[in-house]
PDB file of C-alpha atoms in Angstrom:
ATOM      1  CA  MET A  11       2.815  10.002 -23.880  1.00  0.00           C
ATOM      2  CA  LEU A  12       2.173  11.372 -20.411  1.00  0.00           C
ATOM      3  CA  THR A  13      -0.154   9.920 -17.816  1.00  0.00           C
ATOM      4  CA  LYS A  14      -2.521  12.203 -15.963  1.00  0.00           C
ATOM      5  CA  LYS A  15      -0.230  12.231 -12.891  1.00  0.00           C
ATOM      6  CA  GLN A  16       2.864  12.974 -14.967  1.00  0.00           C
ATOM      7  CA  PHE A  17       0.994  15.837 -16.634  1.00  0.00           C
ATOM      8  CA  GLU A  18      -0.214  17.223 -13.364  1.00  0.00           C
ATOM      9  CA  LEU A  19       3.290  17.123 -11.816  1.00  0.00           C
ATOM     10  CA  LEU A  20       4.894  18.778 -14.853  1.00  0.00           C
ATOM     11  CA  ILE A  21       2.425  21.660 -14.841  1.00  0.00           C
ATOM     12  CA  TYR A  22       2.752  22.014 -11.061  1.00  0.00           C
ATOM     13  CA  ILE A  23       6.526  22.189 -11.224  1.00  0.00           C
ATOM     14  CA  ASN A  24       6.349  24.750 -14.047  1.00  0.00           C
ATOM     15  CA  ASP A  25       3.849  26.942 -12.210  1.00  0.00           C
ATOM     16  CA  LYS A  26       5.822  26.762  -8.945  1.00  0.00           C
ATOM     17  CA  MET A  27       9.092  27.776 -10.677  1.00  0.00           C
ATOM     18  CA  ARG A  28       7.374  30.726 -12.378  1.00  0.00           C
ATOM     19  CA  GLU A  29       6.058  31.858  -9.003  1.00  0.00           C
ATOM     20  CA  THR A  30       9.079  31.282  -6.813  1.00  0.00           C
ATOM     21  CA  GLY A  31      12.058  30.809  -9.179  1.00  0.00           C
ATOM     22  CA  ILE A  32      12.914  27.420  -7.675  1.00  0.00           C
ATOM     23  CA  ALA A  33      11.500  23.961  -8.093  1.00  0.00           C
ATOM     24  CA  PRO A  34       9.161  22.618  -5.326  1.00  0.00           C
ATOM     25  CA  SER A  35      10.454  20.084  -2.840  1.00  0.00           C
ATOM     26  CA  PHE A  36       9.432  16.426  -3.059  1.00  0.00           C
ATOM     27  CA  ASP A  37       7.269  16.981   0.007  1.00  0.00           C
ATOM     28  CA  GLU A  38       5.486  19.834  -1.716  1.00  0.00           C
ATOM     29  CA  MET A  39       5.007  17.681  -4.838  1.00  0.00           C
ATOM     30  CA  LYS A  40       3.701  14.788  -2.802  1.00  0.00           C
ATOM     31  CA  ALA A  41       1.166  16.936  -1.018  1.00  0.00           C
ATOM     32  CA  ALA A  42       0.109  18.746  -4.199  1.00  0.00           C
ATOM     33  CA  LEU A  43      -0.588  15.500  -6.066  1.00  0.00           C
ATOM     34  CA  ASP A  44      -2.084  13.877  -2.985  1.00  0.00           C
ATOM     35  CA  LEU A  45       0.341  10.936  -3.031  1.00  0.00           C
ATOM     36  CA  ARG A  46       1.178   8.876   0.001  1.00  0.00           C
ATOM     37  CA  SER A  47       4.925   8.470  -0.544  1.00  0.00           C
ATOM     38  CA  LYS A  48       7.889  10.174  -2.122  1.00  0.00           C
ATOM     39  CA  SER A  49       8.646   7.031  -4.093  1.00  0.00           C
ATOM     40  CA  GLY A  50       5.729   7.851  -6.369  1.00  0.00           C
ATOM     41  CA  ILE A  51       7.169  11.328  -6.967  1.00  0.00           C
ATOM     42  CA  HIS A  52      10.545   9.757  -7.804  1.00  0.00           C
ATOM     43  CA  ARG A  53       8.947   7.584 -10.393  1.00  0.00           C
ATOM     44  CA  LEU A  54       7.059  10.502 -11.930  1.00  0.00           C
ATOM     45  CA  ILE A  55      10.208  12.705 -11.991  1.00  0.00           C
ATOM     46  CA  ASN A  56      12.165   9.882 -13.661  1.00  0.00           C
ATOM     47  CA  ALA A  57       9.427   9.395 -16.262  1.00  0.00           C
ATOM     48  CA  LEU A  58       9.331  13.135 -17.125  1.00  0.00           C
ATOM     49  CA  GLU A  59      13.133  13.243 -17.453  1.00  0.00           C
ATOM     50  CA  GLU A  60      13.215  10.118 -19.636  1.00  0.00           C
ATOM     51  CA  ARG A  61      10.611  11.715 -21.929  1.00  0.00           C
ATOM     52  CA  GLY A  62      12.604  14.951 -22.231  1.00  0.00           C
ATOM     53  CA  PHE A  63      10.195  17.303 -20.448  1.00  0.00           C
ATOM     54  CA  ILE A  64      12.541  18.144 -17.521  1.00  0.00           C
ATOM     55  CA  ARG A  65      16.200  17.949 -16.707  1.00  0.00           C
ATOM     56  CA  ARG A  66      17.743  17.479 -13.287  1.00  0.00           C
ATOM     57  CA  MET A  67      21.034  19.196 -12.536  1.00  0.00           C
ATOM     58  CA  ALA A  68      23.556  17.022 -10.749  1.00  0.00           C
ATOM     59  CA  HIS A  69      24.836  17.941  -7.279  1.00  0.00           C
ATOM     60  CA  ARG A  70      22.295  20.727  -6.722  1.00  0.00           C
ATOM     61  CA  ALA A  71      19.293  20.401  -4.452  1.00  0.00           C
ATOM     62  CA  ARG A  72      15.925  21.056  -5.966  1.00  0.00           C
ATOM     63  CA  ALA A  73      17.512  21.832  -9.301  1.00  0.00           C
ATOM     64  CA  ILE A  74      15.012  20.958 -12.031  1.00  0.00           C
ATOM     65  CA  GLU A  75      14.708  22.647 -15.390  1.00  0.00           C
ATOM     66  CA  VAL A  76      11.509  22.466 -17.375  1.00  0.00           C
ATOM     67  CA  LEU A  77      12.571  21.889 -21.001  1.00  0.00           C
ATOM     68  CA  ARG A  78       9.113  21.813 -22.630  1.00  0.00           C
ATOM     69  CA  LEU A  79       5.395  21.386 -22.019  1.00  0.00           C
ATOM     70  CA  PRO A  80       2.963  19.185 -23.923  1.00  0.00           C
ATOM     71  CA  GLU A  81       1.015  21.013 -26.573  1.00  0.00           C
ATOM     72  CA  ALA A  82      -2.154  19.830 -24.770  1.00  0.00           C
ATOM     73  CA  ALA A  83      -1.145  21.948 -21.764  1.00  0.00           C
ATOM     74  CA  GLY A  84      -1.983  25.177 -23.543  1.00  0.00           C
ATOM     75  CA  THR A  85      -2.334  27.931 -20.873  1.00  0.00           C
ATOM     76  CA  THR A  86      -3.522  25.482 -18.222  1.00  0.00           C
ATOM     77  CA  SER A  87      -2.346  26.512 -14.745  1.00  0.00           C
ATOM     78  CA  LEU A  88      -2.774  24.197 -11.838  1.00  0.00           C
ATOM     79  CA  ALA A  89      -2.000  26.921  -9.353  1.00  0.00           C
ATOM     80  CA  ALA A  90      -5.032  28.901 -10.602  1.00  0.00           C
ATOM     81  CA  ASN A  91      -7.285  25.932  -9.922  1.00  0.00           C
ATOM     82  CA  ARG A  92      -6.361  25.167  -6.319  1.00  0.00           C
ATOM     83  CA  PRO A  93      -9.318  25.650  -3.965  1.00  0.00           C
ATOM     84  CA  ALA A  94      -8.833  28.098  -1.157  1.00  0.00           C
ATOM     85  CA  ASN A  95      -8.837  26.839   2.437  1.00  0.00           C
ATOM     86  CA  GLY A  96     -10.391  28.421   5.470  1.00  0.00           C
ATOM     87  CA  ASN A  97      -7.516  30.910   5.728  1.00  0.00           C
ATOM     88  CA  GLY A  98      -8.057  32.106   2.225  1.00  0.00           C
ATOM     89  CA  GLU A  99      -4.835  30.470   1.128  1.00  0.00           C
ATOM     90  CA  SER A 100      -4.418  28.017  -1.711  1.00  0.00           C
ATOM     91  CA  GLY A 101      -5.076  24.434  -0.699  1.00  0.00           C
ATOM     92  CA  GLN A 102      -3.000  21.409  -1.593  1.00  0.00           C
ATOM     93  CA  VAL A 103      -5.445  19.618  -3.860  1.00  0.00           C
ATOM     94  CA  ILE A 104      -4.759  20.260  -7.549  1.00  0.00           C
ATOM     95  CA  ARG A 105      -7.764  20.401  -9.824  1.00  0.00           C
ATOM     96  CA  PRO A 106      -6.366  20.933 -13.361  1.00  0.00           C
ATOM     97  CA  ARG A 107      -8.560  21.823 -16.305  1.00  0.00           C
ATOM     98  CA  PHE A 108      -8.316  18.859 -18.740  1.00  0.00           C
ATOM     99  CA  GLY A 109     -11.357  19.825 -20.817  1.00  0.00           C
ATOM    100  CA  SER A 110     -14.731  18.080 -20.681  1.00  0.00           C
ATOM    101  CA  GLN A 111     -13.276  14.644 -19.782  1.00  0.00           C
ATOM    102  CA  PRO A 112      -9.910  13.909 -18.148  1.00  0.00           C
ATOM    103  CA  LYS A 113      -7.615  11.809 -20.297  1.00  0.00           C
ATOM    104  CA  PRO A 114      -3.873  11.163 -20.777  1.00  0.00           C
ATOM    105  CA  VAL A 115      -1.941  13.592 -22.893  1.00  0.00           C
ATOM    106  CA  ASP A 116      -1.205  12.821 -26.539  1.00  0.00           C
ATOM    107  CA  LEU A 117      -4.127  10.421 -27.156  1.00  0.00           C
ATOM    108  CA  VAL A 118      -5.169  12.500 -30.149  1.00  0.00           C
ATOM    109  CA  GLY A 119      -4.054  10.574 -33.223  1.00  0.00           C
ATOM    110  CA  SER A 120      -3.587   7.372 -31.319  1.00  0.00           C
ATOM    111  CA  VAL A 121      -3.660   3.836 -32.654  1.00  0.00           C
ATOM    112  CA  GLN A 122      -4.553   0.505 -31.041  1.00  0.00           C
ATOM    113  CA  VAL A 123      -1.614  -1.774 -30.365  1.00  0.00           C
ATOM    114  CA  PRO A 124      -2.184  -5.412 -29.324  1.00  0.00           C
ATOM    115  CA  VAL A 125      -0.761  -6.579 -25.992  1.00  0.00           C
ATOM    116  CA  MET A 126       0.814  -9.971 -26.571  1.00  0.00           C
ATOM    117  CA  GLY A 127       1.136 -11.200 -22.951  1.00  0.00           C
ATOM    118  CA  ARG A 128       4.125 -10.804 -20.672  1.00  0.00           C
ATOM    119  CA  ILE A 129       7.841 -10.493 -21.121  1.00  0.00           C
ATOM    120  CA  ALA A 130      10.517 -11.132 -18.480  1.00  0.00           C
ATOM    121  CA  ALA A 131      12.895  -8.375 -17.509  1.00  0.00           C
ATOM    122  CA  GLY A 132      14.832 -10.935 -15.448  1.00  0.00           C
ATOM    123  CA  THR A 133      15.156 -14.691 -15.879  1.00  0.00           C
ATOM    124  CA  PRO A 134      13.564 -15.646 -19.267  1.00  0.00           C
ATOM    125  CA  ILE A 135      10.017 -16.891 -19.173  1.00  0.00           C
ATOM    126  CA  GLU A 136       7.895 -18.815 -21.684  1.00  0.00           C
ATOM    127  CA  ALA A 137       7.685 -17.414 -25.218  1.00  0.00           C
ATOM    128  CA  LEU A 138       5.218 -14.744 -26.179  1.00  0.00           C
ATOM    129  CA  GLN A 139       1.548 -15.520 -25.733  1.00  0.00           C
ATOM    130  CA  GLU A 140      -1.457 -14.636 -27.848  1.00  0.00           C
ATOM    131  CA  ARG A 141      -2.916 -11.138 -27.619  1.00  0.00           C
ATOM    132  CA  THR A 142      -4.818 -10.370 -24.429  1.00  0.00           C
ATOM    133  CA  HIS A 143      -6.134  -6.839 -25.106  1.00  0.00           C
ATOM    134  CA  GLU A 144      -5.187  -3.571 -26.831  1.00  0.00           C
ATOM    135  CA  ILE A 145      -3.844  -0.203 -25.641  1.00  0.00           C
ATOM    136  CA  SER A 146      -3.956   3.249 -27.294  1.00  0.00           C
ATOM    137  CA  VAL A 147      -0.488   4.532 -28.330  1.00  0.00           C
ATOM    138  CA  PRO A 148       0.251   7.928 -29.933  1.00  0.00           C
ATOM    139  CA  GLU A 149       0.688   7.523 -33.679  1.00  0.00           C
ATOM    140  CA  SER A 150       3.843   9.714 -33.488  1.00  0.00           C
ATOM    141  CA  MET A 151       5.599   7.057 -31.456  1.00  0.00           C
ATOM    142  CA  LEU A 152       5.218   4.439 -34.134  1.00  0.00           C
ATOM    143  CA  SER A 153       6.880   3.859 -37.490  1.00  0.00           C
ATOM    144  CA  LYS A 154       5.219   2.244 -40.550  1.00  0.00           C
ATOM    145  CA  SER A 155       6.306  -1.187 -39.287  1.00  0.00           C
ATOM    146  CA  GLU A 156       4.173  -3.582 -37.246  1.00  0.00           C
ATOM    147  CA  HIS A 157       4.111  -3.035 -33.441  1.00  0.00           C
ATOM    148  CA  TYR A 158       2.913  -4.914 -30.386  1.00  0.00           C
ATOM    149  CA  ALA A 159       3.046  -4.400 -26.672  1.00  0.00           C
ATOM    150  CA  LEU A 160       4.172  -6.611 -23.769  1.00  0.00           C
ATOM    151  CA  GLU A 161       3.655  -6.354 -20.026  1.00  0.00           C
ATOM    152  CA  VAL A 162       6.949  -6.411 -18.104  1.00  0.00           C
ATOM    153  CA  THR A 163       7.635  -8.704 -15.163  1.00  0.00           C
ATOM    154  CA  GLY A 164      10.900  -8.506 -13.182  1.00  0.00           C
ATOM    155  CA  ASP A 165      13.407  -5.796 -12.368  1.00  0.00           C
ATOM    156  CA  SER A 166      16.471  -6.483 -14.426  1.00  0.00           C
ATOM    157  CA  MET A 167      15.936  -3.368 -16.560  1.00  0.00           C
ATOM    158  CA  ILE A 168      15.203  -0.772 -13.870  1.00  0.00           C
ATOM    159  CA  ASP A 169      18.380   1.269 -14.631  1.00  0.00           C
ATOM    160  CA  ALA A 170      17.025   1.687 -18.102  1.00  0.00           C
ATOM    161  CA  GLY A 171      13.800   3.131 -16.664  1.00  0.00           C
ATOM    162  CA  ILE A 172      11.800  -0.055 -17.252  1.00  0.00           C
ATOM    163  CA  LEU A 173       9.973  -1.195 -14.126  1.00  0.00           C
ATOM    164  CA  ASP A 174       8.033  -4.299 -13.112  1.00  0.00           C
ATOM    165  CA  GLY A 175       4.434  -3.753 -14.337  1.00  0.00           C
ATOM    166  CA  ASP A 176       5.295  -1.428 -17.210  1.00  0.00           C
ATOM    167  CA  THR A 177       4.072  -2.051 -20.728  1.00  0.00           C
ATOM    168  CA  VAL A 178       6.740  -1.782 -23.460  1.00  0.00           C
ATOM    169  CA  ILE A 179       5.925  -0.905 -27.107  1.00  0.00           C
ATOM    170  CA  ILE A 180       7.852  -3.047 -29.482  1.00  0.00           C
ATOM    171  CA  GLU A 181       8.547  -2.588 -33.232  1.00  0.00           C
ATOM    172  CA  ARG A 182       8.547  -6.057 -34.778  1.00  0.00           C
ATOM    173  CA  SER A 183      11.943  -6.768 -36.296  1.00  0.00           C
ATOM    174  CA  GLU A 184      14.378  -9.682 -36.706  1.00  0.00           C
ATOM    175  CA  ALA A 185      17.470  -7.438 -36.528  1.00  0.00           C
ATOM    176  CA  ALA A 186      18.805  -4.910 -34.083  1.00  0.00           C
ATOM    177  CA  THR A 187      21.912  -2.773 -33.639  1.00  0.00           C
ATOM    178  CA  SER A 188      24.290  -3.545 -30.808  1.00  0.00           C
ATOM    179  CA  GLY A 189      23.242  -1.578 -27.761  1.00  0.00           C
ATOM    180  CA  GLU A 190      19.450  -1.550 -28.478  1.00  0.00           C
ATOM    181  CA  ILE A 191      16.929  -3.007 -26.047  1.00  0.00           C
ATOM    182  CA  VAL A 192      15.200  -5.944 -27.703  1.00  0.00           C
ATOM    183  CA  VAL A 193      12.789  -8.780 -27.218  1.00  0.00           C
ATOM    184  CA  ALA A 194      14.953 -11.800 -27.643  1.00  0.00           C
ATOM    185  CA  LEU A 195      13.798 -15.382 -28.066  1.00  0.00           C
ATOM    186  CA  VAL A 196      16.352 -17.740 -26.429  1.00  0.00           C
ATOM    187  CA  ASP A 197      16.671 -21.284 -27.624  1.00  0.00           C
ATOM    188  CA  ARG A 198      13.336 -20.849 -29.455  1.00  0.00           C
ATOM    189  CA  ASN A 199      11.176 -21.135 -26.339  1.00  0.00           C
ATOM    190  CA  GLU A 200      12.057 -18.403 -23.844  1.00  0.00           C
ATOM    191  CA  ALA A 201      11.490 -14.684 -24.354  1.00  0.00           C
ATOM    192  CA  THR A 202      13.281 -11.932 -22.401  1.00  0.00           C
ATOM    193  CA  LEU A 203      13.700  -8.124 -22.608  1.00  0.00           C
ATOM    194  CA  LYS A 204      17.393  -7.170 -22.583  1.00  0.00           C
ATOM    195  CA  ARG A 205      20.008  -4.902 -24.158  1.00  0.00           C
ATOM    196  CA  LEU A 206      21.623  -6.697 -27.072  1.00  0.00           C
ATOM    197  CA  ARG A 207      25.408  -6.575 -27.364  1.00  0.00           C
ATOM    198  CA  LYS A 208      27.282  -8.200 -30.233  1.00  0.00           C
ATOM    199  CA  LYS A 209      30.695  -9.440 -29.098  1.00  0.00           C
ATOM    200  CA  GLY A 210      32.627 -11.085 -31.855  1.00  0.00           C
ATOM    201  CA  ALA A 211      31.091 -14.427 -32.639  1.00  0.00           C
ATOM    202  CA  SER A 212      28.840 -14.260 -29.487  1.00  0.00           C
ATOM    203  CA  VAL A 213      25.678 -12.438 -28.565  1.00  0.00           C
ATOM    204  CA  ALA A 214      25.314 -10.936 -25.105  1.00  0.00           C
ATOM    205  CA  LEU A 215      21.977 -10.169 -23.423  1.00  0.00           C
ATOM    206  CA  GLU A 216      22.712  -7.465 -20.926  1.00  0.00           C
ATOM    207  CA  ALA A 217      20.534  -6.505 -17.935  1.00  0.00           C
ATOM    208  CA  ALA A 218      20.273  -2.878 -16.646  1.00  0.00           C
ATOM    209  CA  ASN A 219      20.516  -3.948 -12.974  1.00  0.00           C
ATOM    210  CA  PRO A 220      23.873  -4.907 -11.337  1.00  0.00           C
ATOM    211  CA  ARG A 221      22.063  -7.797  -9.570  1.00  0.00           C
ATOM    212  CA  TYR A 222      21.837  -9.672 -12.863  1.00  0.00           C
ATOM    213  CA  GLU A 223      24.713 -11.045 -14.843  1.00  0.00           C
ATOM    214  CA  THR A 224      25.169 -10.621 -18.569  1.00  0.00           C
ATOM    215  CA  ARG A 225      24.328 -13.884 -20.397  1.00  0.00           C
ATOM    216  CA  ILE A 226      26.390 -14.899 -23.449  1.00  0.00           C
ATOM    217  CA  TYR A 227      24.935 -17.045 -26.263  1.00  0.00           C
ATOM    218  CA  ARG A 228      25.827 -18.363 -29.623  1.00  0.00           C
ATOM    219  CA  PRO A 229      24.157 -16.404 -32.456  1.00  0.00           C
ATOM    220  CA  ASP A 230      21.995 -19.384 -33.323  1.00  0.00           C
ATOM    221  CA  GLN A 231      20.568 -19.411 -29.837  1.00  0.00           C
ATOM    222  CA  VAL A 232      19.122 -15.899 -29.958  1.00  0.00           C
ATOM    223  CA  GLN A 233      16.418 -14.618 -32.266  1.00  0.00           C
ATOM    224  CA  VAL A 234      15.508 -10.958 -32.207  1.00  0.00           C
ATOM    225  CA  GLN A 235      11.723 -10.556 -32.082  1.00  0.00           C
ATOM    226  CA  GLY A 236      11.558  -6.792 -31.947  1.00  0.00           C
ATOM    227  CA  ARG A 237      13.080  -3.468 -30.784  1.00  0.00           C
ATOM    228  CA  LEU A 238      11.889  -1.291 -27.908  1.00  0.00           C
ATOM    229  CA  VAL A 239      10.381   1.979 -29.144  1.00  0.00           C
ATOM    230  CA  GLY A 240       8.267   3.203 -26.247  1.00  0.00           C
ATOM    231  CA  LEU A 241       6.989   2.683 -22.704  1.00  0.00           C
ATOM    232  CA  TRP A 242       3.505   2.882 -21.226  1.00  0.00           C
ATOM    233  CA  ARG A 243       3.053   3.108 -17.422  1.00  0.00           C
ATOM    234  CA  ARG A 244       0.034   3.366 -15.169  1.00  0.00           C
ATOM    235  CA  TYR A 245       0.349   5.155 -11.820  1.00  0.00           C
TER     236      TYR A 245
END
């Protein structure tokens, strides 16, 4: 799913490239979305790339390719909705047409998924808590299995695109393939979010941040509680 800001940026980039043939600069994106820093744009760009809407070309400045647009975009054009300033030129405030009420993309056909507390993307914390609330998740993201969500704390999975404060969508499962990101229960009382690696008779829980070391356990010390299937982020 896309947040409102992700949707706005994607449409803005697409419109700008249709007008000029090149992607807008980060400064232009920052001004257009009325953000205070470029770091917010970096996060939005990373999210769009992770979700397959854009592709960045290595070693080329301002080289972004729009791969697809959400179906909800229709013929919406942000450029057409910018208010003119005193000089008759387009202003920098984007006012997209989202319909009668603004809402994130892809909420049609959504289901409620329970949020079961917090999970550490770092040093393991206490095991999963009881449900705290629910969030809406696109039905297309889910399989027929049971799912739940967890709020992420820590930064050990940032290179996998999972940031402190994100909410991860988990498919409940007691098994996982080597290389998958899982919720793992360590020694029956500590839960953590890591990439699972099976190494002979051992199980490795691997971080996606070079600051954290890979931890090796006996198979009986690690219980898979679920597999990562989605990510929900608020900007």
